[in-house]
C-alpha cells in the first residue's frame, strides 16, 4: 500500500522555465510534508516543507503548494537551472506518526 | 561540523554472510532511521529508533536487525535472511519523530 505516490518517474525542462513536480498521498493522518533533493550516490538533502495548516510555502526559487482536499502537493521551481537536475522525493509525516513516508522519486533534468 | 557519518561507503558481501553498516551522528538528535533505496521504489523504511534502547520495525524489517545502545549510534545488520540485500542504504536522524530528517551519504551494499 503506497501511501505517498509520485506518478511521474521523470521530467525534462528547459533552463529558465518552470519545473512542476507532483505528489499524491492517501493517509489523512499526514500533517507535515517535505521535499528532498538527491544526487546519485549521495544522501537526500532537505529542500522545503509545509504543514497542513498552510496551503503554500515559498523559499527563493522553490514553492510548495498543498491541496488537502485533493491530498495533493506540488513543488514549483522557477526559474529552473541545470544544477537542479536531480531526483526529487516528496515525503509525508505527522506529529503523532513518528516517521516519514517517501514517494518513489521523480528524476528532473534541466537542459541548458 | 555536525552531521551523520555512514561507513563503509561501499561494501561487498558473499551470500550467506552477515554484514553491519555503521551510522554515527553528532547532531544530538533523539531519533534515528534506516532507509533502503532501490531503483524506482524510492526510500523504504527498515527500522527507526526514537530513544536509546528502543526501536521499531519499519515497512521492510525482515532480514535486518538494529541496536541503539548509544544516542549517537544506530548500526544496521543485514543478515543472511535478507533475500535481496543489494541496495543503497541511508541512515538519517531527526530532533524528534516526523520532523525534518538529516541524511548521511549512504552505504552501497553489493552481494556477490
CSV table of C-alpha atoms in Angstrom, one decimal:
chain,number,residue,atom,x,y,z
A,1,UNK,CA,0.0,0.0,0.0
A,2,UNK,CA,1.8,3.1,-1.3
A,3,UNK,CA,0.7,6.0,0.9
A,4,UNK,CA,2.8,8.6,-0.9
A,5,UNK,CA,3.0,8.5,-4.7
A,6,UNK,CA,4.9,10.4,-7.3
A,7,UNK,CA,3.4,9.2,-10.6
A,8,UNK,CA,5.9,10.9,-12.9
A,9,UNK,CA,9.2,8.9,-12.9
A,10,UNK,CA,10.9,11.7,-14.9
A,11,UNK,CA,10.5,15.3,-16.0
A,12,UNK,CA,12.6,17.2,-18.6
A,13,UNK,CA,12.6,21.0,-18.6
A,14,UNK,CA,14.4,23.8,-20.4
A,15,UNK,CA,16.7,26.1,-18.4
A,16,UNK,CA,14.8,29.2,-17.2
A,17,UNK,CA,11.4,27.6,-17.4
A,18,UNK,CA,9.2,26.3,-14.6
A,19,UNK,CA,9.5,22.8,-13.2
A,20,UNK,CA,6.5,21.3,-11.5
A,21,UNK,CA,6.8,18.1,-9.6
A,22,UNK,CA,3.7,16.4,-8.2
A,23,UNK,CA,2.9,14.1,-5.3
A,24,UNK,CA,-0.3,12.5,-4.0
A,25,UNK,CA,-1.0,10.9,-0.6
A,26,UNK,CA,-3.7,8.8,0.8
A,27,UNK,CA,-3.2,8.9,4.6
A,28,UNK,CA,-5.4,11.6,6.3
A,29,UNK,CA,-3.1,11.4,9.4
A,30,UNK,CA,-0.3,13.1,7.5
A,31,UNK,CA,0.0,16.7,8.6
A,32,UNK,CA,3.5,17.6,7.5
A,33,UNK,CA,5.1,17.4,4.1
A,34,UNK,CA,8.6,17.8,2.8
A,35,UNK,CA,10.6,17.7,-0.4
A,36,UNK,CA,14.1,16.3,-0.7
A,37,UNK,CA,16.6,16.5,-3.5
A,38,UNK,CA,19.1,13.7,-4.1
A,39,UNK,CA,22.1,13.4,-6.3
A,40,UNK,CA,23.5,9.9,-7.3
A,41,UNK,CA,25.5,8.1,-4.6
A,42,UNK,CA,24.7,10.8,-2.0
A,43,UNK,CA,22.1,11.2,0.8
A,44,UNK,CA,19.0,13.3,0.2
A,45,UNK,CA,19.1,16.9,1.3
A,46,UNK,CA,16.1,18.8,2.7
A,47,UNK,CA,14.6,21.4,0.3
A,48,UNK,CA,11.3,22.8,1.7
A,49,UNK,CA,8.4,21.7,3.9
A,50,UNK,CA,4.8,22.7,4.6
A,51,UNK,CA,2.4,21.9,7.4
A,52,UNK,CA,-1.2,21.1,6.8
A,53,UNK,CA,-2.3,24.4,8.3
A,54,UNK,CA,-0.9,26.2,5.2
A,55,UNK,CA,-1.5,25.8,1.5
A,56,UNK,CA,1.7,27.5,0.3
A,57,UNK,CA,5.3,27.9,1.4
A,58,UNK,CA,8.0,29.7,-0.5
A,59,UNK,CA,11.8,29.7,-0.3
A,60,UNK,CA,13.6,31.5,-3.0
A,61,UNK,CA,13.0,29.7,-6.3
A,62,UNK,CA,11.2,26.9,-4.6
A,63,UNK,CA,7.5,26.9,-3.7
A,64,UNK,CA,5.4,24.1,-2.3
A,65,UNK,CA,1.6,24.0,-2.7
A,66,UNK,CA,-0.7,21.8,-0.7
A,67,UNK,CA,-4.3,20.9,-1.6
A,68,UNK,CA,-5.6,19.0,1.4
A,69,UNK,CA,-9.0,18.2,-0.1
A,70,UNK,CA,-7.3,16.5,-3.1
A,71,UNK,CA,-4.5,15.1,-1.0
A,72,UNK,CA,-2.0,16.5,-3.4
A,73,UNK,CA,1.1,18.6,-3.2
A,74,UNK,CA,3.4,20.1,-5.8
A,75,UNK,CA,6.9,21.6,-5.9
A,76,UNK,CA,7.5,24.5,-8.3
A,77,UNK,CA,11.0,25.6,-9.3
A,78,UNK,CA,11.2,28.9,-11.0
A,79,UNK,CA,13.4,29.5,-12.9
A,80,UNK,CA,14.9,26.1,-13.4
A,81,UNK,CA,18.7,25.7,-13.6
A,82,UNK,CA,20.9,22.9,-14.8
A,83,UNK,CA,22.1,22.4,-11.2
A,84,UNK,CA,18.6,21.5,-10.2
A,85,UNK,CA,18.9,18.2,-12.1
A,86,UNK,CA,18.5,15.5,-9.5
A,87,UNK,CA,16.0,13.1,-8.1
A,88,UNK,CA,13.2,14.8,-6.0
A,89,UNK,CA,11.4,12.9,-3.3
A,90,UNK,CA,8.3,14.0,-1.5
A,91,UNK,CA,7.7,12.8,2.0
A,92,UNK,CA,4.9,12.9,4.5
A,93,UNK,CA,4.6,12.5,8.2
A,94,UNK,CA,2.5,13.5,11.2
A,95,UNK,CA,3.1,14.9,14.7
A,96,UNK,CA,1.8,11.6,16.1
A,97,UNK,CA,3.1,9.4,13.3
A,98,UNK,CA,6.7,9.1,14.3
A,99,UNK,CA,8.3,8.6,10.9
A,100,UNK,CA,8.3,9.9,7.3
A,101,UNK,CA,6.9,8.0,4.3
A,102,UNK,CA,8.6,8.8,1.0
A,103,UNK,CA,7.4,8.7,-2.6
A,104,UNK,CA,9.2,6.9,-5.4
A,105,UNK,CA,11.0,10.0,-6.6
A,106,UNK,CA,11.0,12.0,-9.8
A,107,UNK,CA,14.1,12.5,-11.9
A,108,UNK,CA,14.3,16.1,-13.0
A,109,UNK,CA,16.6,17.0,-15.9
A,110,UNK,CA,17.1,20.7,-16.7
A,111,UNK,CA,18.6,21.3,-20.2
A,112,UNK,CA,20.8,24.3,-20.9
B,1,UNK,CA,30.9,20.2,11.8
B,2,UNK,CA,27.7,18.3,12.8
B,3,UNK,CA,26.4,15.6,10.6
B,4,UNK,CA,25.9,11.9,10.0
B,5,UNK,CA,28.7,9.5,9.2
B,6,UNK,CA,28.0,6.2,7.4
B,7,UNK,CA,30.6,3.6,6.8
B,8,UNK,CA,31.7,1.9,4.8
B,9,UNK,CA,30.6,3.7,1.6
B,10,UNK,CA,30.9,0.6,-0.5
B,11,UNK,CA,30.7,-3.0,0.8
B,12,UNK,CA,30.8,-6.3,-1.0
B,13,UNK,CA,29.4,-9.4,0.7
B,14,UNK,CA,29.2,-13.1,-0.2
B,15,UNK,CA,25.8,-14.8,0.0
B,16,UNK,CA,25.2,-16.2,3.5
B,17,UNK,CA,27.3,-13.6,5.3
B,18,UNK,CA,26.0,-11.1,7.8
B,19,UNK,CA,27.3,-7.5,7.4
B,20,UNK,CA,26.9,-4.5,9.7
B,21,UNK,CA,26.6,-0.9,8.4
B,22,UNK,CA,27.7,1.8,10.8
B,23,UNK,CA,25.8,5.1,11.4
B,24,UNK,CA,27.1,7.8,13.8
B,25,UNK,CA,25.6,11.2,14.4
B,26,UNK,CA,26.9,14.2,16.3
B,27,UNK,CA,23.8,16.3,16.0
B,28,UNK,CA,22.4,15.3,19.4
B,29,UNK,CA,19.3,14.1,17.6
B,30,UNK,CA,17.0,11.8,19.5
B,31,UNK,CA,15.6,9.8,16.6
B,32,UNK,CA,17.5,7.8,14.0
B,33,UNK,CA,16.3,5.9,11.0
B,34,UNK,CA,17.5,3.4,8.3
B,35,UNK,CA,16.1,3.6,4.8
B,36,UNK,CA,16.8,1.5,1.8
B,37,UNK,CA,16.8,2.8,-1.8
B,38,UNK,CA,16.1,0.6,-4.8
B,39,UNK,CA,15.7,2.0,-8.4
B,40,UNK,CA,12.1,3.1,-9.0
B,41,UNK,CA,11.0,2.4,-5.4
B,42,UNK,CA,12.1,5.4,-3.6
B,43,UNK,CA,13.1,5.2,0.1
B,44,UNK,CA,11.6,2.5,2.2
B,45,UNK,CA,11.9,2.5,6.0
B,46,UNK,CA,13.7,-0.5,7.6
B,47,UNK,CA,13.9,0.4,11.3
B,48,UNK,CA,13.7,3.5,13.4
B,49,UNK,CA,14.5,4.5,16.9
B,50,UNK,CA,13.1,7.5,18.8
B,51,UNK,CA,15.0,6.9,22.0
B,52,UNK,CA,18.1,5.0,23.3
B,53,UNK,CA,17.4,1.2,23.9
B,54,UNK,CA,14.2,1.3,21.9
B,55,UNK,CA,13.4,0.8,18.2
B,56,UNK,CA,10.5,-0.1,16.0
B,57,UNK,CA,10.2,-2.1,12.7
B,58,UNK,CA,9.6,-0.1,9.6
B,59,UNK,CA,7.9,-1.3,6.4
B,60,UNK,CA,10.6,-3.8,5.3
B,61,UNK,CA,12.4,-5.0,8.5
B,62,UNK,CA,12.6,-8.7,7.6
B,63,UNK,CA,16.2,-9.9,7.3
B,64,UNK,CA,17.6,-6.8,9.2
B,65,UNK,CA,18.5,-6.1,12.8
B,66,UNK,CA,19.5,-2.9,14.7
B,67,UNK,CA,20.6,-1.8,18.1
B,68,UNK,CA,20.5,1.6,19.8
B,69,UNK,CA,22.8,1.4,22.8
B,70,UNK,CA,24.1,5.0,22.5
B,71,UNK,CA,22.2,8.1,21.4
B,72,UNK,CA,24.8,8.8,18.6
B,73,UNK,CA,25.0,5.3,17.1
B,74,UNK,CA,22.5,3.2,15.2
B,75,UNK,CA,24.2,0.2,13.4
B,76,UNK,CA,22.2,-1.9,10.9
B,77,UNK,CA,23.0,-5.6,10.4
B,78,UNK,CA,22.0,-7.1,7.1
B,79,UNK,CA,21.6,-10.8,7.9
B,80,UNK,CA,21.7,-13.8,5.5
B,81,UNK,CA,17.9,-14.0,5.8
B,82,UNK,CA,17.5,-10.8,3.7
B,83,UNK,CA,16.6,-12.1,0.3
B,84,UNK,CA,17.7,-9.2,-1.8
B,85,UNK,CA,20.3,-7.2,0.2
B,86,UNK,CA,22.0,-5.4,-2.8
B,87,UNK,CA,20.8,-1.8,-2.4
B,88,UNK,CA,21.8,1.7,-1.3
B,89,UNK,CA,21.3,2.1,2.5
B,90,UNK,CA,20.7,5.5,4.0
B,91,UNK,CA,20.8,6.5,7.7
B,92,UNK,CA,19.1,9.6,9.0
B,93,UNK,CA,18.3,11.4,12.2
B,94,UNK,CA,15.9,14.0,13.5
B,95,UNK,CA,15.3,16.1,16.6
B,96,UNK,CA,12.1,14.2,17.1
B,97,UNK,CA,9.7,11.9,15.2
B,98,UNK,CA,8.1,13.1,11.9
B,99,UNK,CA,10.5,16.0,11.7
B,100,UNK,CA,13.0,17.1,9.1
B,101,UNK,CA,15.5,14.3,8.6
B,102,UNK,CA,19.2,14.8,8.1
B,103,UNK,CA,20.7,12.1,6.0
B,104,UNK,CA,24.1,10.5,5.8
B,105,UNK,CA,25.9,10.0,2.5
B,106,UNK,CA,24.8,6.3,2.2
B,107,UNK,CA,26.4,2.9,2.0
B,108,UNK,CA,26.1,0.8,-1.1
B,109,UNK,CA,26.0,-3.0,-0.4
B,110,UNK,CA,26.5,-5.4,-3.2
B,111,UNK,CA,26.1,-9.2,-2.7
B,112,UNK,CA,28.3,-11.3,-4.9
